[in-house]
């Protein structure tokens, strides 16, 4: 579904990604892991068409998307839930959700909204409340709900567990598993290695701008290099 080959990207004189290769297949959860500052969010902004690639190729359903405008990428069904949620605090929950079907999914707006409210009953209860008054966990649900409004074919989640209490982190990973069981392909970008590897089918670990370790999640979890990459041992 998503194929990334030799992807290079950076800012000004700085190169962050030096040739990333990865793929996500239909119906999979794929974890993309790496220490803070390694370039995970940079990868996501390139995949979303916000930051231009400096080299390599990105294909979605076999079609090159690395020269497309961000709105075209959303229209194709590659939908990104950004790090730090990026909801609009002075708009209501329902208004935030409706923004999610601005580019895609608008014809099924009512059905999509009902589906999001079924997935997140808490958002239904708070539909008319200002988004800024929600708890951190609820804001993350809102950000994911907004992504679901656009009928994603592949959903990219950038650090969905960041800043949540351990109990809510647990709930978040359960939710991701549930969305995937309903057929959604998910690229899960996380620093939370242990829990991500528990729910992912496959994983890629980024170090120094390249994929340093990849494979079935169970094998990556058992790989001694994982400790070295994270702990610098
Ligand atoms: N807009 C930007 N301008 C310049 N440098 C940036 C920008 N965003 C991120 N960086 C740098 O790129 C590197 C990778 O950052 P990022 O992709 O956010 O990492 P991660 O998401 O893995 O924590 C870091 O060194 C960071 O300081
Ligand atoms: Mg990041």
mmCIF file of C-alpha atoms and ligand atoms in Angstrom:
data_model
loop_
_atom_site.group_PDB
_atom_site.id
_atom_site.type_symbol
_atom_site.label_atom_id
_atom_site.label_comp_id
_atom_site.label_asym_id
_atom_site.label_seq_id
_atom_site.Cartn_x
_atom_site.Cartn_y
_atom_site.Cartn_z
ATOM 1 C CA UNK A 1 0.000 0.000 0.000
ATOM 2 C CA UNK A 2 2.682 2.509 1.100
ATOM 3 C CA UNK A 3 6.214 2.077 -0.250
ATOM 4 C CA UNK A 4 9.090 4.339 0.727
ATOM 5 C CA UNK A 5 12.406 3.927 -1.032
ATOM 6 C CA UNK A 6 15.658 5.742 -0.336
ATOM 7 C CA UNK A 7 13.853 8.692 1.185
ATOM 8 C CA UNK A 8 16.013 11.694 2.037
ATOM 9 C CA UNK A 9 14.879 14.856 3.791
ATOM 10 C CA UNK A 10 16.122 17.635 6.004
ATOM 11 C CA UNK A 11 16.021 21.303 6.890
ATOM 12 C CA UNK A 12 18.383 23.905 5.458
ATOM 13 C CA UNK A 13 21.907 22.535 5.756
ATOM 14 C CA UNK A 14 20.818 19.649 7.972
ATOM 15 C CA UNK A 15 20.065 16.189 6.622
ATOM 16 C CA UNK A 16 17.711 14.215 8.880
ATOM 17 C CA UNK A 17 16.631 11.243 6.747
ATOM 18 C CA UNK A 18 19.460 9.657 4.749
ATOM 19 C CA UNK A 19 17.725 6.951 2.759
ATOM 20 C CA UNK A 20 14.718 5.413 4.501
ATOM 21 C CA UNK A 21 13.185 2.228 3.082
ATOM 22 C CA UNK A 22 9.909 0.905 4.432
ATOM 23 C CA UNK A 23 6.491 -0.355 3.428
ATOM 24 C CA UNK A 24 3.033 -0.797 4.906
ATOM 25 C CA UNK A 25 0.729 -3.458 3.486
ATOM 26 C CA UNK A 26 -3.049 -3.589 3.449
ATOM 27 C CA UNK A 27 -4.539 -4.239 6.912
ATOM 28 C CA UNK A 28 -1.247 -4.090 8.847
ATOM 29 C CA UNK A 29 -0.104 -2.219 11.919
ATOM 30 C CA UNK A 30 3.478 -1.197 11.243
ATOM 31 C CA UNK A 31 5.473 0.455 14.016
ATOM 32 C CA UNK A 32 8.087 3.077 13.166
ATOM 33 C CA UNK A 33 10.281 3.500 16.213
ATOM 34 C CA UNK A 34 13.229 5.623 17.133
ATOM 35 C CA UNK A 35 14.626 7.792 19.903
ATOM 36 C CA UNK A 36 13.558 11.400 20.349
ATOM 37 C CA UNK A 37 14.870 13.648 17.551
ATOM 38 C CA UNK A 38 15.720 10.824 15.156
ATOM 39 C CA UNK A 39 13.388 12.129 12.440
ATOM 40 C CA UNK A 40 10.069 10.296 12.903
ATOM 41 C CA UNK A 41 7.954 13.445 12.624
ATOM 42 C CA UNK A 42 10.116 14.609 9.726
ATOM 43 C CA UNK A 43 9.257 11.341 7.953
ATOM 44 C CA UNK A 44 5.551 11.962 8.576
ATOM 45 C CA UNK A 45 5.641 15.521 7.284
ATOM 46 C CA UNK A 46 7.321 14.291 4.092
ATOM 47 C CA UNK A 47 4.774 11.467 3.682
ATOM 48 C CA UNK A 48 1.990 14.053 4.108
ATOM 49 C CA UNK A 49 3.453 16.322 1.434
ATOM 50 C CA UNK A 50 4.173 19.164 3.845
ATOM 51 C CA UNK A 51 7.979 18.933 3.671
ATOM 52 C CA UNK A 52 9.486 18.131 0.247
ATOM 53 C CA UNK A 53 11.615 15.006 -0.120
ATOM 54 C CA UNK A 54 15.214 15.631 -1.180
ATOM 55 C CA UNK A 55 15.630 12.205 -2.687
ATOM 56 C CA UNK A 56 13.970 8.831 -3.045
ATOM 57 C CA UNK A 57 10.416 7.841 -3.842
ATOM 58 C CA UNK A 58 7.106 7.463 -2.052
ATOM 59 C CA UNK A 59 4.345 5.390 -3.634
ATOM 60 C CA UNK A 60 0.790 4.927 -2.380
ATOM 61 C CA UNK A 61 -1.225 2.215 -4.128
ATOM 62 C CA UNK A 62 1.525 2.102 -6.712
ATOM 63 C CA UNK A 63 1.310 5.817 -7.551
ATOM 64 C CA UNK A 64 4.145 8.287 -6.851
ATOM 65 C CA UNK A 65 2.977 10.816 -4.254
ATOM 66 C CA UNK A 66 6.259 12.506 -3.336
ATOM 67 C CA UNK A 67 5.596 15.408 -5.717
ATOM 68 C CA UNK A 68 1.911 15.815 -4.839
ATOM 69 C CA UNK A 69 0.363 18.656 -2.839
ATOM 70 C CA UNK A 70 -0.665 17.715 0.693
ATOM 71 C CA UNK A 71 -4.382 17.948 -0.130
ATOM 72 C CA UNK A 72 -3.989 15.416 -2.968
ATOM 73 C CA UNK A 73 -2.335 12.995 -0.567
ATOM 74 C CA UNK A 74 -5.263 13.328 1.840
ATOM 75 C CA UNK A 75 -7.685 12.848 -1.046
ATOM 76 C CA UNK A 76 -5.913 9.583 -1.873
ATOM 77 C CA UNK A 77 -6.682 8.370 1.663
ATOM 78 C CA UNK A 78 -3.291 8.716 3.341
ATOM 79 C CA UNK A 79 -4.277 10.525 6.509
ATOM 80 C CA UNK A 80 -1.961 11.739 9.220
ATOM 81 C CA UNK A 81 -2.818 12.421 12.856
ATOM 82 C CA UNK A 82 -0.028 14.822 13.827
ATOM 83 C CA UNK A 83 2.134 14.755 16.907
ATOM 84 C CA UNK A 84 0.723 16.954 19.660
ATOM 85 C CA UNK A 85 -2.865 16.470 18.410
ATOM 86 C CA UNK A 86 -3.232 19.939 16.759
ATOM 87 C CA UNK A 87 -6.909 20.291 17.492
ATOM 88 C CA UNK A 88 -8.582 23.712 17.448
ATOM 89 C CA UNK A 89 -9.227 24.520 21.123
ATOM 90 C CA UNK A 90 -11.749 27.308 20.467
ATOM 91 C CA UNK A 91 -13.932 25.180 18.231
ATOM 92 C CA UNK A 92 -16.379 22.561 19.454
ATOM 93 C CA UNK A 93 -15.693 18.851 19.307
ATOM 94 C CA UNK A 94 -18.122 18.409 16.436
ATOM 95 C CA UNK A 95 -16.628 21.332 14.475
ATOM 96 C CA UNK A 96 -13.159 19.822 14.874
ATOM 97 C CA UNK A 97 -14.465 16.483 13.603
ATOM 98 C CA UNK A 98 -16.143 18.090 10.608
ATOM 99 C CA UNK A 99 -12.806 19.571 9.527
ATOM 100 C CA UNK A 100 -11.651 15.978 9.058
ATOM 101 C CA UNK A 101 -13.976 15.438 6.084
ATOM 102 C CA UNK A 102 -13.150 18.692 4.349
ATOM 103 C CA UNK A 103 -10.971 17.007 1.699
ATOM 104 C CA UNK A 104 -12.324 13.486 1.760
ATOM 105 C CA UNK A 105 -15.346 11.636 3.136
ATOM 106 C CA UNK A 106 -17.752 14.564 2.944
ATOM 107 C CA UNK A 107 -20.416 12.607 1.048
ATOM 108 C CA UNK A 108 -20.654 10.232 4.034
ATOM 109 C CA UNK A 109 -20.263 12.923 6.665
ATOM 110 C CA UNK A 110 -23.218 11.813 8.831
ATOM 111 C CA UNK A 111 -22.309 8.133 8.709
ATOM 112 C CA UNK A 112 -18.646 8.876 9.442
ATOM 113 C CA UNK A 113 -19.598 11.052 12.388
ATOM 114 C CA UNK A 114 -21.824 8.303 13.765
ATOM 115 C CA UNK A 115 -18.966 5.834 13.400
ATOM 116 C CA UNK A 116 -16.567 8.142 15.278
ATOM 117 C CA UNK A 117 -19.123 8.656 18.047
ATOM 118 C CA UNK A 118 -19.634 4.895 18.315
ATOM 119 C CA UNK A 119 -15.874 4.413 18.576
ATOM 120 C CA UNK A 120 -15.513 7.274 21.071
ATOM 121 C CA UNK A 121 -18.704 7.587 23.177
ATOM 122 C CA UNK A 122 -16.913 10.259 25.223
ATOM 123 C CA UNK A 123 -16.780 12.526 22.164
ATOM 124 C CA UNK A 124 -20.512 12.127 21.609
ATOM 125 C CA UNK A 125 -21.181 13.214 25.206
ATOM 126 C CA UNK A 126 -18.966 16.259 24.664
ATOM 127 C CA UNK A 127 -19.963 17.043 21.073
ATOM 128 C CA UNK A 128 -20.827 20.708 21.648
ATOM 129 C CA UNK A 129 -18.068 21.372 24.200
ATOM 130 C CA UNK A 130 -15.034 23.452 23.199
ATOM 131 C CA UNK A 131 -12.188 21.116 22.287
ATOM 132 C CA UNK A 132 -9.762 23.047 24.500
ATOM 133 C CA UNK A 133 -11.714 21.967 27.592
ATOM 134 C CA UNK A 134 -11.152 18.250 26.923
ATOM 135 C CA UNK A 135 -8.589 16.217 28.859
ATOM 136 C CA UNK A 136 -5.363 15.192 27.094
ATOM 137 C CA UNK A 137 -6.685 11.702 26.410
ATOM 138 C CA UNK A 138 -9.935 13.042 25.016
ATOM 139 C CA UNK A 139 -8.031 15.482 22.791
ATOM 140 C CA UNK A 140 -6.030 12.580 21.395
ATOM 141 C CA UNK A 141 -9.289 10.716 20.721
ATOM 142 C CA UNK A 142 -10.581 13.834 18.980
ATOM 143 C CA UNK A 143 -7.471 14.049 16.807
ATOM 144 C CA UNK A 144 -7.849 10.392 15.818
ATOM 145 C CA UNK A 145 -11.597 10.851 15.307
ATOM 146 C CA UNK A 146 -10.907 13.767 12.993
ATOM 147 C CA UNK A 147 -8.557 11.520 11.018
ATOM 148 C CA UNK A 148 -11.254 8.838 10.776
ATOM 149 C CA UNK A 149 -13.732 11.383 9.373
ATOM 150 C CA UNK A 150 -11.630 11.448 6.188
ATOM 151 C CA UNK A 151 -12.130 7.707 5.551
ATOM 152 C CA UNK A 152 -8.426 6.811 5.739
ATOM 153 C CA UNK A 153 -7.064 3.904 3.726
ATOM 154 C CA UNK A 154 -3.877 4.259 5.763
ATOM 155 C CA UNK A 155 -3.792 6.150 9.039
ATOM 156 C CA UNK A 156 -0.469 7.504 10.298
ATOM 157 C CA UNK A 157 -0.419 8.170 14.034
ATOM 158 C CA UNK A 158 2.476 10.299 15.284
ATOM 159 C CA UNK A 159 3.145 9.501 18.960
ATOM 160 C CA UNK A 160 -0.484 8.987 20.023
ATOM 161 C CA UNK A 161 0.584 7.936 23.522
ATOM 162 C CA UNK A 162 2.770 10.977 24.203
ATOM 163 C CA UNK A 163 1.807 12.809 27.388
ATOM 164 C CA UNK A 164 -0.902 10.352 28.422
ATOM 165 C CA UNK A 165 -1.091 8.660 31.816
ATOM 166 C CA UNK A 166 -0.154 4.940 31.856
ATOM 167 C CA UNK A 167 -3.809 3.932 32.052
ATOM 168 C CA UNK A 168 -4.753 6.088 29.061
ATOM 169 C CA UNK A 169 -1.728 4.818 27.145
ATOM 170 C CA UNK A 170 -3.062 1.304 27.650
ATOM 171 C CA UNK A 171 -6.488 2.433 26.415
ATOM 172 C CA UNK A 172 -4.937 4.153 23.393
ATOM 173 C CA UNK A 173 -3.095 1.007 22.308
ATOM 174 C CA UNK A 174 -6.288 -1.043 22.755
ATOM 175 C CA UNK A 175 -8.099 1.434 20.548
ATOM 176 C CA UNK A 176 -5.433 1.233 17.834
ATOM 177 C CA UNK A 177 -5.738 -2.557 17.897
ATOM 178 C CA UNK A 178 -9.513 -2.298 17.577
ATOM 179 C CA UNK A 179 -9.361 0.101 14.605
ATOM 180 C CA UNK A 180 -6.954 -2.290 12.916
ATOM 181 C CA UNK A 181 -9.214 -5.304 13.566
ATOM 182 C CA UNK A 182 -11.911 -3.410 11.662
ATOM 183 C CA UNK A 183 -9.561 -3.474 8.670
ATOM 184 C CA UNK A 184 -7.705 -0.170 8.896
ATOM 185 C CA UNK A 185 -4.000 -0.131 7.993
ATOM 186 C CA UNK A 186 -2.033 1.876 10.556
ATOM 187 C CA UNK A 187 1.490 3.234 10.648
ATOM 188 C CA UNK A 188 2.214 3.760 14.319
ATOM 189 C CA UNK A 189 5.068 6.167 14.969
ATOM 190 C CA UNK A 190 6.164 5.885 18.572
ATOM 191 C CA UNK A 191 8.867 6.165 21.182
ATOM 192 C CA UNK A 192 6.899 3.712 23.284
ATOM 193 C CA UNK A 193 8.763 0.655 22.044
ATOM 194 C CA UNK A 194 7.404 -2.132 24.227
ATOM 195 C CA UNK A 195 3.701 -1.495 23.737
ATOM 196 C CA UNK A 196 4.067 -0.645 20.048
ATOM 197 C CA UNK A 197 5.833 -3.927 19.370
ATOM 198 C CA UNK A 198 3.055 -5.779 21.198
ATOM 199 C CA UNK A 199 0.385 -4.627 18.775
ATOM 200 C CA UNK A 200 2.342 -4.221 15.516
ATOM 201 C CA UNK A 201 2.842 -6.929 12.906
ATOM 202 C CA UNK A 202 6.142 -5.485 11.727
ATOM 203 C CA UNK A 203 8.464 -2.715 12.837
ATOM 204 C CA UNK A 204 11.196 -0.403 11.609
ATOM 205 C CA UNK A 205 13.681 1.226 13.961
ATOM 206 C CA UNK A 206 15.319 4.421 12.740
ATOM 207 C CA UNK A 207 18.812 5.434 13.800
ATOM 208 C CA UNK A 208 21.116 8.037 12.233
ATOM 209 C CA UNK A 209 18.690 8.740 9.410
ATOM 210 C CA UNK A 210 18.335 5.165 8.177
ATOM 211 C CA UNK A 211 16.412 2.032 9.142
ATOM 212 C CA UNK A 212 18.814 0.298 11.514
ATOM 213 C CA UNK A 213 16.581 -2.646 12.362
ATOM 214 C CA UNK A 214 13.389 -4.059 10.834
ATOM 215 C CA UNK A 215 11.301 -7.201 10.652
ATOM 216 C CA UNK A 216 8.460 -8.991 12.392
ATOM 217 C CA UNK A 217 7.614 -7.136 15.596
ATOM 218 C CA UNK A 218 8.377 -10.191 17.721
ATOM 219 C CA UNK A 219 11.845 -10.520 16.210
ATOM 220 C CA UNK A 220 12.604 -6.826 16.568
ATOM 221 C CA UNK A 221 11.519 -7.004 20.225
ATOM 222 C CA UNK A 222 13.992 -9.817 20.863
ATOM 223 C CA UNK A 223 16.866 -8.240 18.921
ATOM 224 C CA UNK A 224 19.810 -7.219 21.131
ATOM 225 C CA UNK A 225 20.415 -4.243 18.805
ATOM 226 C CA UNK A 226 17.161 -2.697 20.014
ATOM 227 C CA UNK A 227 18.672 -2.106 23.458
ATOM 228 C CA UNK A 228 21.808 -0.671 21.939
ATOM 229 C CA UNK A 229 19.833 1.747 19.754
ATOM 230 C CA UNK A 230 17.711 2.993 22.615
ATOM 231 C CA UNK A 231 20.145 2.924 25.472
ATOM 232 C CA UNK A 232 23.333 3.638 23.566
ATOM 233 C CA UNK A 233 24.938 0.460 24.968
HETATM 234 N N1 LIG B 1 11.132 22.661 11.265
HETATM 235 C C1 LIG B 1 12.374 22.277 11.554
HETATM 236 N N2 LIG B 1 13.454 23.024 11.221
HETATM 237 C C2 LIG B 1 14.701 22.622 11.496
HETATM 238 N N3 LIG B 1 15.006 21.466 12.116
HETATM 239 C C3 LIG B 1 14.006 20.682 12.493
HETATM 240 C C4 LIG B 1 12.639 21.028 12.237
HETATM 241 N N4 LIG B 1 11.840 20.049 12.717
HETATM 242 C C5 LIG B 1 12.681 19.125 13.251
HETATM 243 N N5 LIG B 1 13.964 19.502 13.118
HETATM 244 C C6 LIG B 1 15.149 18.721 13.544
HETATM 245 O O1 LIG B 1 15.140 17.506 12.840
HETATM 246 C C7 LIG B 1 15.531 16.428 13.693
HETATM 247 C C8 LIG B 1 14.435 15.371 13.712
HETATM 248 O O2 LIG B 1 13.294 15.903 14.369
HETATM 249 P P1 LIG B 1 11.905 15.127 14.396
HETATM 250 O O3 LIG B 1 11.572 14.672 13.039
HETATM 251 O O4 LIG B 1 10.926 16.007 15.074
HETATM 252 O O5 LIG B 1 12.273 13.873 15.317
HETATM 253 P P2 LIG B 1 11.322 12.873 16.136
HETATM 254 O O6 LIG B 1 9.926 13.064 15.658
HETATM 255 O O7 LIG B 1 11.864 11.523 15.831
HETATM 256 O O8 LIG B 1 11.493 13.231 17.573
HETATM 257 C C9 LIG B 1 15.835 17.045 15.043
HETATM 258 O O9 LIG B 1 17.216 17.247 15.115
HETATM 259 C C10 LIG B 1 15.084 18.343 15.012
HETATM 260 O O10 LIG B 1 15.706 19.295 15.817
HETATM 261 MG MG1 LIG B 2 8.201 13.447 16.632
#
